[in-house]
Amino acid sequence: MAAGRTFDVSGPSRRRLVGAGAVGAAGTLAAALTLGASQKASAAEGPAGGAFSSPNTYDVTAWRITAQPTVTAQSDIGAVINDIIADIKKRQADPNARPGAVIVIPPGDYDLKTRVVVDVSYLTIAGFGHGFFSRSIMDNSDTTGWQNLQPGGSHVRILTSPATPQAFLVKRGGNPRLSGVVFRDFCLDGVDFTPAENSYRNGKTGIEVASDNDSFHFTGMGFVYLEHGLVVHGADSLRVNDNVIAECGNCLELTGAGQATLVAGNEMGAGPEGVTIYAENHEGLLITGNNVFPRGRSLIELSGCNRCSVTGNRLQGFYPGMLRLLDNCKENLVTANHLRRTNEGYPPFIGRGNGLDDLYGVVHVLGDNNLVSDNLFAYNVPPANITPAGAQPTQILLAGGDANVVALNHVVSDVPSQHVVLDSSTTNSKVMDSGAASQITSYSTSVAIRPTP
């Protein structure tokens, strides 16, 4: 422990948080996290050598800032974590001996007034429960008699200034790039939207990774009421899995470029003007097994992405363009997804749209050699809500590109629709078993069509 730093051992947070017994000498950090244990105040509290007696494990509720002795994790967890990171860098000064550290956030409510800047590798910031809570339902309901009115778990309220809108800014120059940073199992809460709770705007960002990175991991997190939930720039071997990112203006934004990213098993839903999952210039991105729900302007949007897979997702949206491949996407696989296009029914949002009409397509493809196959489309929009009036909505639009293939897609619709439409700029396209001849329209002669028998 660095000189001048002290641990507060008087509070109940210093004790084990569940009655699972002490973690023994053979216990690992992962086991301790699973059991819900907090860091020991000293080795005397448990067997020597336990994971939480390590000098590289910090409990935010026990840490004190020498220059600001009245600041606690509850009053400003951002300042506390920044001071812990400064201690890590001071103690781990040798480039050959920088194992990183773990910062533990026990269950509780914490205000974050100071933006955290993460500029060390191998850092894990871990809580005890994503604590997600629907603020939108609360803000549009009579809450008299409700049993809880705030997010829970390890709950961090973001109260940063507009000048520093991120709760966590992960950024470092020089070589090598940051690697092995993990965020897990706590809640980032933007508290409210301004000027109106249904605006999805407050300028706040949960986590922004602003420099190139390798092998980052975000898991078990809760993001709510943020204009931008998670933004990662320049990702390599990124994993985003098992998070709840909802009631955010934009949920997940993968910017700049990236490769070999996995986005799996998340529950996500953006605001009507934002994107739920967005990626640009990615190679080998895998988006699979996600449950994506309204009401983003698009649910999955790929821009200039190549050789990516969008498979096995459940998508429900209120607007056209639920899944988009834009800006010359090439050699992408879109298969085995369930796409349900419905109509907005929640009173505060009725009448809002994303500016597109139903000829744009539920799936919109612009690029070369993409395969859209074996997807189930469930279209259920009242005729009066279809635009332009009287039109047959489009399920899959090939808006441009060469050698795209559409095959074995199944459409269930409550209104007559065009299952596949091909723009005149498309060439060498193939459409197979995705609708009857009357349900496929091509404005290009460079196409091979095999209607569903």
Coordinates of C-alpha atoms in Angstrom, one line a residue:
M1 CA 0.0 0.0 0.0
A2 CA 1.3 3.4 -0.9
A3 CA 2.4 5.7 1.9
G4 CA -0.3 8.2 2.9
R5 CA -3.2 5.9 1.9
T6 CA -5.4 4.3 4.5
F7 CA -8.2 1.8 4.5
D8 CA -11.3 2.4 6.5
V9 CA -12.0 -0.8 8.4
S10 CA -14.9 0.3 10.5
G11 CA -17.7 0.0 8.0
P12 CA -19.8 -3.1 7.3
S13 CA -18.6 -3.0 3.7
R14 CA -15.3 -4.3 4.9
R15 CA -17.0 -7.6 5.8
R16 CA -18.0 -10.4 3.5
L17 CA -21.0 -9.5 1.6
V18 CA -22.6 -12.9 1.5
G19 CA -22.6 -15.7 4.0
A20 CA -20.6 -18.0 1.8
G21 CA -17.6 -18.3 4.1
A22 CA -14.1 -16.9 3.7
V23 CA -12.2 -17.4 0.6
G24 CA -9.3 -19.7 1.4
A25 CA -5.7 -19.5 0.4
A26 CA -6.5 -21.5 -2.7
G27 CA -9.3 -19.1 -3.7
T28 CA -8.9 -17.1 -6.9
L29 CA -10.1 -13.6 -7.7
A30 CA -12.7 -15.1 -10.0
A31 CA -14.1 -17.3 -7.2
A32 CA -14.2 -14.4 -4.8
L33 CA -16.1 -12.2 -7.3
T34 CA -18.5 -15.1 -7.9
L35 CA -19.1 -15.4 -4.1
G36 CA -19.6 -11.7 -3.8
A37 CA -16.7 -11.0 -1.4
S38 CA -15.2 -7.6 -0.8
Q39 CA -11.5 -7.0 -0.2
K40 CA -10.2 -7.8 3.2
A41 CA -9.0 -4.9 5.3
S42 CA -6.0 -6.9 6.3
A43 CA -4.5 -10.3 6.1
A44 CA -5.7 -10.9 9.7
E45 CA -9.3 -11.2 8.5
G46 CA -8.7 -14.3 6.5
P47 CA -6.1 -16.9 5.5
A48 CA -2.8 -15.4 4.2
G49 CA -2.5 -15.4 0.5
G50 CA -6.2 -14.9 -0.3
A51 CA -7.0 -13.0 -3.5
F52 CA -8.2 -9.9 -1.6
S53 CA -5.0 -9.5 0.4
S54 CA -3.2 -8.7 -2.8
P55 CA -1.8 -5.1 -2.9
N56 CA -3.2 -5.0 -6.5
T57 CA -6.8 -5.4 -5.3
Y58 CA -8.6 -2.2 -4.2
D59 CA -12.0 -1.7 -2.6
V60 CA -13.4 1.8 -3.5
T61 CA -15.3 2.0 -0.2
A62 CA -12.0 1.6 1.8
W63 CA -9.8 3.9 -0.2
R64 CA -9.0 7.5 1.0
I65 CA -7.4 10.3 -1.0
T66 CA -4.6 11.9 1.1
A67 CA -5.3 15.4 -0.4
Q68 CA -9.1 15.0 -0.1
P69 CA -9.8 13.1 3.1
T70 CA -13.5 13.9 3.1
V71 CA -14.1 12.4 -0.4
T72 CA -15.5 8.9 -0.3
A73 CA -16.6 6.5 -3.0
Q74 CA -20.2 7.4 -2.1
S75 CA -19.6 11.2 -2.6
D76 CA -17.3 10.9 -5.7
I77 CA -16.3 7.5 -6.9
G78 CA -14.7 9.0 -9.9
A79 CA -12.1 10.9 -7.8
V80 CA -11.5 7.7 -5.8
I81 CA -10.9 5.5 -8.8
N82 CA -8.6 8.1 -10.4
D83 CA -6.5 8.2 -7.2
I84 CA -6.3 4.4 -7.2
I85 CA -5.1 4.4 -10.8
A86 CA -2.4 6.9 -9.8
D87 CA -1.4 4.5 -7.0
I88 CA -1.2 1.6 -9.5
K89 CA 1.1 3.6 -11.8
K90 CA 3.3 4.7 -8.9
R91 CA 3.7 1.2 -7.5
Q92 CA 4.0 -0.5 -10.9
A93 CA 6.8 1.6 -12.4
D94 CA 8.8 -1.2 -14.0
P95 CA 7.6 -2.0 -17.6
N96 CA 8.6 -5.7 -16.9
A97 CA 6.3 -5.9 -13.9
R98 CA 3.0 -4.3 -14.5
P99 CA 0.3 -6.9 -13.8
G100 CA -2.5 -4.4 -13.5
A101 CA -5.1 -4.4 -10.7
V102 CA -8.7 -5.0 -9.7
I103 CA -10.9 -2.3 -8.4
V104 CA -13.9 -3.6 -6.6
I105 CA -17.2 -1.7 -6.3
P106 CA -19.4 -3.4 -3.6
P107 CA -23.2 -3.1 -3.9
G108 CA -24.4 0.4 -3.1
D109 CA -25.1 3.9 -4.5
Y110 CA -22.2 6.0 -5.7
D111 CA -22.0 9.4 -7.2
L112 CA -19.5 10.0 -10.0
K113 CA -18.7 13.7 -10.3
T114 CA -15.2 13.4 -11.6
R115 CA -14.5 11.6 -14.9
V116 CA -12.4 8.5 -14.6
V117 CA -9.4 8.4 -17.0
V118 CA -8.1 4.8 -17.5
D119 CA -4.6 4.8 -19.0
V120 CA -3.2 1.5 -17.7
S121 CA -3.6 -2.0 -19.1
Y122 CA -4.8 -5.1 -17.3
L123 CA -7.2 -3.2 -15.1
T124 CA -10.5 -4.8 -14.1
I125 CA -13.2 -2.7 -12.6
A126 CA -15.8 -5.1 -11.1
G127 CA -19.0 -4.7 -9.2
F128 CA -21.7 -7.0 -7.9
G129 CA -24.7 -6.8 -10.2
H130 CA -25.7 -4.7 -13.2
G131 CA -28.6 -3.3 -11.2
F132 CA -30.6 -2.3 -14.4
F133 CA -33.9 -0.5 -13.7
S134 CA -36.3 1.0 -16.3
R135 CA -36.2 4.7 -15.7
S136 CA -38.4 5.2 -18.7
I137 CA -41.3 3.2 -17.3
M138 CA -40.8 5.0 -14.0
D139 CA -40.9 8.4 -15.6
N140 CA -44.1 7.6 -17.5
S141 CA -45.9 5.9 -14.6
D142 CA -47.6 6.6 -11.3
T143 CA -45.0 5.1 -8.9
T144 CA -47.1 5.2 -5.8
G145 CA -46.6 2.0 -3.9
W146 CA -43.6 0.9 -5.9
Q147 CA -41.1 -1.3 -4.0
N148 CA -38.0 0.2 -5.5
L149 CA -37.5 3.5 -7.4
Q150 CA -33.8 3.4 -8.4
P151 CA -31.3 1.1 -10.1
G152 CA -29.5 -1.3 -7.7
G153 CA -26.5 -3.6 -7.5
S154 CA -23.3 -1.6 -7.8
H155 CA -25.0 1.5 -8.9
V156 CA -23.0 4.5 -10.2
R157 CA -24.8 7.8 -10.8
I158 CA -23.1 9.8 -13.5
L159 CA -23.0 13.5 -12.4
T160 CA -20.1 14.7 -14.6
S161 CA -20.1 18.2 -16.1
P162 CA -20.8 18.8 -19.8
A163 CA -17.1 19.5 -20.4
T164 CA -16.3 15.9 -19.3
P165 CA -19.4 13.9 -20.4
Q166 CA -17.9 10.5 -20.0
A167 CA -18.1 8.5 -16.8
F168 CA -15.0 6.5 -17.9
L169 CA -12.6 7.7 -20.6
V170 CA -10.1 5.0 -21.6
K171 CA -7.3 6.5 -23.5
R172 CA -3.5 6.4 -23.8
G173 CA -1.0 7.4 -26.4
G174 CA 2.3 5.6 -27.3
N175 CA 3.1 2.0 -27.5
P176 CA 1.9 -0.5 -26.9
R177 CA -1.8 0.1 -27.1
L178 CA -3.9 -0.5 -24.1
S179 CA -4.8 -4.1 -23.5
G180 CA -6.8 -6.4 -21.2
V181 CA -9.1 -3.8 -19.6
V182 CA -12.3 -5.3 -18.2
F183 CA -15.5 -3.6 -17.0
R184 CA -17.9 -6.0 -15.4
D185 CA -21.0 -6.2 -13.2
F186 CA -22.0 -2.7 -12.3
C187 CA -24.5 -0.1 -13.3
L188 CA -23.8 3.2 -15.1
D189 CA -26.9 5.4 -14.7
G190 CA -27.3 8.8 -16.4
V191 CA -30.1 9.7 -14.0
D192 CA -32.2 11.8 -16.3
F193 CA -32.6 13.2 -19.7
T194 CA -32.9 16.9 -20.4
P195 CA -34.9 18.9 -21.3
A196 CA -37.5 16.0 -21.3
E197 CA -37.2 12.5 -19.9
N198 CA -38.3 11.0 -23.3
S199 CA -35.7 12.9 -25.3
Y200 CA -32.9 10.4 -24.8
R201 CA -30.5 13.4 -24.7
N202 CA -28.3 14.5 -21.8
G203 CA -24.8 14.6 -23.4
K204 CA -23.6 11.8 -21.1
T205 CA -21.5 8.8 -22.1
G206 CA -21.1 5.7 -19.9
I207 CA -17.7 4.4 -21.2
E208 CA -15.7 5.8 -24.1
V209 CA -12.6 4.0 -25.3
A210 CA -10.9 6.7 -27.4
S211 CA -7.6 5.1 -28.4
D212 CA -6.6 1.8 -30.1
N213 CA -7.1 -1.2 -27.8
D214 CA -6.7 -5.0 -27.7
S215 CA -8.7 -7.7 -25.9
F216 CA -11.0 -5.4 -23.9
H217 CA -14.0 -7.1 -22.2
F218 CA -17.4 -5.6 -21.2
T219 CA -19.6 -8.1 -19.4
G220 CA -22.5 -8.1 -17.0
M221 CA -22.8 -4.3 -17.2
G222 CA -26.0 -2.2 -16.9
F223 CA -26.3 1.1 -18.9
V224 CA -29.4 3.3 -18.6
Y225 CA -30.4 6.9 -19.4
L226 CA -27.2 7.8 -21.3
E227 CA -27.1 9.5 -24.6
H228 CA -24.2 7.2 -25.5
G229 CA -23.9 3.9 -23.6
L230 CA -20.6 2.3 -24.7
V231 CA -18.3 3.7 -27.4
V232 CA -15.2 1.8 -28.5
H233 CA -12.8 3.2 -31.0
G234 CA -10.2 1.1 -32.7
A235 CA -11.1 -2.3 -31.3
D236 CA -9.1 -5.5 -31.7
S237 CA -10.4 -8.7 -30.2
L238 CA -13.1 -6.9 -28.2
R239 CA -15.8 -8.8 -26.3
V240 CA -19.1 -7.2 -25.4
N241 CA -21.4 -9.9 -23.9
D242 CA -24.2 -10.4 -21.4
N243 CA -24.9 -6.7 -20.8
V244 CA -28.1 -4.7 -20.5
I245 CA -27.8 -1.5 -22.5
A246 CA -31.2 0.0 -22.8
E247 CA -33.0 3.4 -22.6
C248 CA -29.9 5.0 -24.0
G249 CA -29.9 7.3 -27.0
N250 CA -27.3 5.0 -28.6
C251 CA -26.3 1.7 -27.1
L252 CA -23.1 0.3 -28.6
E253 CA -21.0 2.3 -31.1
L254 CA -17.9 0.7 -32.6
T255 CA -16.1 3.6 -34.3
G256 CA -13.1 4.2 -36.5
A257 CA -12.2 0.6 -37.4
G258 CA -11.9 -2.7 -35.7
Q259 CA -11.4 -6.5 -36.1
A260 CA -12.3 -9.8 -34.5
T261 CA -15.0 -8.3 -32.2
L262 CA -17.7 -10.4 -30.5
V263 CA -21.0 -8.9 -29.5
A264 CA -23.1 -11.6 -28.0
G265 CA -25.9 -12.3 -25.6
N266 CA -26.8 -8.7 -24.8
E267 CA -30.2 -7.1 -24.1
M268 CA -30.3 -3.8 -26.0
G269 CA -32.7 -1.0 -26.9
A270 CA -31.9 2.5 -28.1
G271 CA -33.8 5.7 -28.4
P272 CA -35.8 6.6 -31.5
E273 CA -33.1 8.8 -33.0
G274 CA -30.1 6.5 -32.1
V275 CA -28.6 3.2 -33.1
T276 CA -28.6 0.1 -31.0
I277 CA -25.6 -1.6 -32.5
Y278 CA -23.4 0.4 -34.8
A279 CA -20.1 -0.5 -36.4
E280 CA -17.9 1.1 -39.0
N281 CA -15.0 -0.3 -41.0
H282 CA -14.9 -3.6 -39.1
E283 CA -13.4 -6.8 -40.2
G284 CA -14.7 -10.1 -38.8
L285 CA -17.2 -8.7 -36.4
L286 CA -19.5 -11.4 -35.0
I287 CA -23.0 -10.2 -33.7
T288 CA -24.8 -13.2 -32.4
G289 CA -27.5 -14.2 -29.9
N290 CA -28.5 -10.7 -28.9
N291 CA -32.1 -9.7 -28.0
V292 CA -32.5 -6.3 -29.6
F293 CA -35.7 -4.4 -28.9
P294 CA -37.3 -1.0 -29.8
R295 CA -37.0 1.7 -30.5
G296 CA -33.7 2.6 -32.2
R297 CA -33.7 4.3 -35.6
S298 CA -31.8 1.1 -36.6
L299 CA -31.1 -2.0 -34.6
I300 CA -28.0 -3.2 -36.3
E301 CA -26.1 -0.8 -38.6
L302 CA -22.9 -1.7 -40.3
S303 CA -21.0 0.9 -42.3
G304 CA -18.1 -0.2 -44.6
C305 CA -17.8 -3.5 -42.8
N306 CA -16.4 -6.7 -44.4
R307 CA -16.6 -10.4 -43.7
C308 CA -18.8 -9.9 -40.6
S309 CA -21.6 -12.2 -39.4
V310 CA -25.0 -11.2 -38.0
T311 CA -26.5 -14.5 -36.9
G312 CA -29.1 -15.9 -34.5
N313 CA -30.3 -12.5 -33.2
R314 CA -33.9 -11.6 -32.2
L315 CA -34.7 -8.1 -33.5
Q316 CA -37.9 -6.1 -32.9
G317 CA -38.2 -2.6 -34.3
F318 CA -40.8 0.1 -34.9
Y319 CA -39.3 1.6 -38.0
P320 CA -38.0 0.7 -41.4
G321 CA -34.3 -0.1 -41.8
M322 CA -34.0 -2.3 -38.7
L323 CA -30.9 -4.0 -40.1
R324 CA -28.6 -2.0 -42.5
L325 CA -25.5 -2.8 -44.5
L326 CA -24.2 0.6 -45.8
D327 CA -21.3 2.2 -47.5
N328 CA -20.1 -0.7 -49.6
C329 CA -20.2 -3.5 -47.0
K330 CA -18.7 -6.7 -48.5
E331 CA -18.9 -10.4 -47.9
N332 CA -21.1 -10.3 -44.8
L333 CA -23.3 -13.0 -43.6
V334 CA -26.8 -12.2 -42.3
T335 CA -28.5 -15.5 -41.4
A336 CA -30.9 -17.2 -39.0
N337 CA -32.2 -14.0 -37.5
H338 CA -35.7 -13.3 -36.3
L339 CA -36.9 -9.8 -37.4
R340 CA -40.2 -8.6 -36.0
R341 CA -41.4 -5.3 -37.4
T342 CA -44.2 -3.8 -35.4
N343 CA -45.8 -0.5 -34.7
E344 CA -45.1 1.9 -31.8
G345 CA -47.8 1.5 -29.1
Y346 CA -46.3 3.3 -26.1
P347 CA -48.2 6.6 -25.7
P348 CA -45.2 8.9 -25.1
F349 CA -43.6 7.8 -28.4
I350 CA -46.6 7.4 -30.7
G351 CA -46.1 9.4 -33.9
R352 CA -42.3 9.4 -33.7
G353 CA -40.3 7.9 -36.6
N354 CA -36.9 7.6 -38.1
G355 CA -37.6 9.6 -41.3
L356 CA -37.7 6.5 -43.6
D357 CA -40.6 5.0 -45.4
D358 CA -41.5 1.4 -45.8
L359 CA -40.0 1.0 -49.2
Y360 CA -36.5 1.3 -47.6
G361 CA -36.7 -2.3 -46.4
V362 CA -36.7 -4.0 -43.0
V363 CA -33.2 -5.1 -44.2
H364 CA -31.3 -2.7 -46.4
V365 CA -28.2 -3.9 -48.2
L366 CA -25.7 -1.7 -50.1
G367 CA -22.5 -3.6 -51.0
D368 CA -21.0 -6.6 -52.7
N369 CA -21.1 -10.4 -52.2
N370 CA -23.3 -10.3 -49.1
L371 CA -25.5 -13.3 -48.2
V372 CA -28.9 -12.8 -46.6
S373 CA -30.4 -16.2 -45.9
D374 CA -32.6 -18.3 -43.6
N375 CA -34.1 -15.3 -41.8
L376 CA -37.7 -15.1 -40.5
F377 CA -39.5 -11.8 -41.0
A378 CA -42.6 -11.2 -38.9
Y379 CA -44.3 -8.0 -40.3
N380 CA -47.2 -6.7 -38.3
V381 CA -48.0 -3.0 -39.1
P382 CA -51.5 -1.7 -39.6
P383 CA -52.1 -0.6 -43.2
A384 CA -52.9 2.9 -42.1
N385 CA -49.4 3.2 -40.6
I386 CA -47.5 2.2 -43.7
T387 CA -45.8 4.9 -45.8
P388 CA -46.2 5.9 -48.5
A389 CA -49.9 5.3 -48.2
G390 CA -51.1 2.2 -50.1
A391 CA -47.6 0.9 -50.8
Q392 CA -46.5 -2.7 -50.3
P393 CA -43.7 -2.6 -47.7
T394 CA -40.3 -4.0 -48.6
Q395 CA -38.8 -6.7 -46.4
I396 CA -35.3 -6.9 -48.1
L397 CA -34.0 -4.2 -50.3
L398 CA -30.8 -4.7 -52.3
A399 CA -30.1 -1.0 -52.8
G400 CA -26.9 -1.5 -54.8
G401 CA -23.9 -3.7 -55.3
D402 CA -22.7 -6.7 -57.1
A403 CA -23.2 -10.5 -56.5
N404 CA -25.4 -10.3 -53.5
V405 CA -27.4 -13.5 -52.6
V406 CA -30.8 -13.6 -50.9
A407 CA -32.0 -17.2 -50.1
L408 CA -34.4 -19.2 -48.1
N409 CA -35.9 -16.3 -46.2
H410 CA -39.5 -16.6 -44.8
V411 CA -41.9 -13.8 -44.5
V412 CA -45.1 -13.7 -42.3
S413 CA -47.0 -10.4 -43.0
D414 CA -50.4 -9.1 -42.1
V415 CA -50.4 -7.0 -45.3
P416 CA -49.3 -7.8 -48.9
S417 CA -45.5 -7.1 -49.1
Q418 CA -42.6 -7.3 -51.4
H419 CA -40.2 -9.8 -49.9
V420 CA -37.3 -8.8 -52.1
V421 CA -36.7 -5.6 -54.1
L422 CA -33.6 -5.0 -56.3
D423 CA -32.5 -1.5 -57.3
S424 CA -31.5 -0.9 -60.9
S425 CA -27.9 -0.4 -59.8
T426 CA -27.6 -4.0 -58.6
T427 CA -25.7 -6.5 -60.7
N428 CA -25.2 -10.3 -60.7
S429 CA -27.7 -10.8 -57.8
K430 CA -29.3 -14.1 -56.9
V431 CA -32.7 -14.4 -55.2
M432 CA -33.8 -17.9 -54.3
D433 CA -36.8 -19.3 -52.4
S434 CA -37.6 -16.0 -50.6
G435 CA -41.0 -15.3 -52.0
A436 CA -43.4 -16.0 -54.9
A437 CA -42.8 -14.4 -58.2
S438 CA -45.3 -11.7 -57.4
Q439 CA -43.4 -10.9 -54.2
I440 CA -40.0 -10.2 -55.8
T441 CA -39.4 -7.1 -57.8
S442 CA -36.2 -6.4 -59.7
Y443 CA -35.4 -3.1 -61.5
S444 CA -32.2 -4.7 -62.8
T445 CA -31.9 -7.2 -65.5
S446 CA -28.7 -8.5 -64.1
V447 CA -30.3 -11.0 -61.7
A448 CA -31.2 -14.7 -61.3
I449 CA -34.5 -15.3 -59.5
R450 CA -35.9 -18.7 -58.3
P451 CA -39.3 -18.0 -56.7
T452 CA -40.6 -20.1 -53.9
P453 CA -42.6 -22.9 -55.4

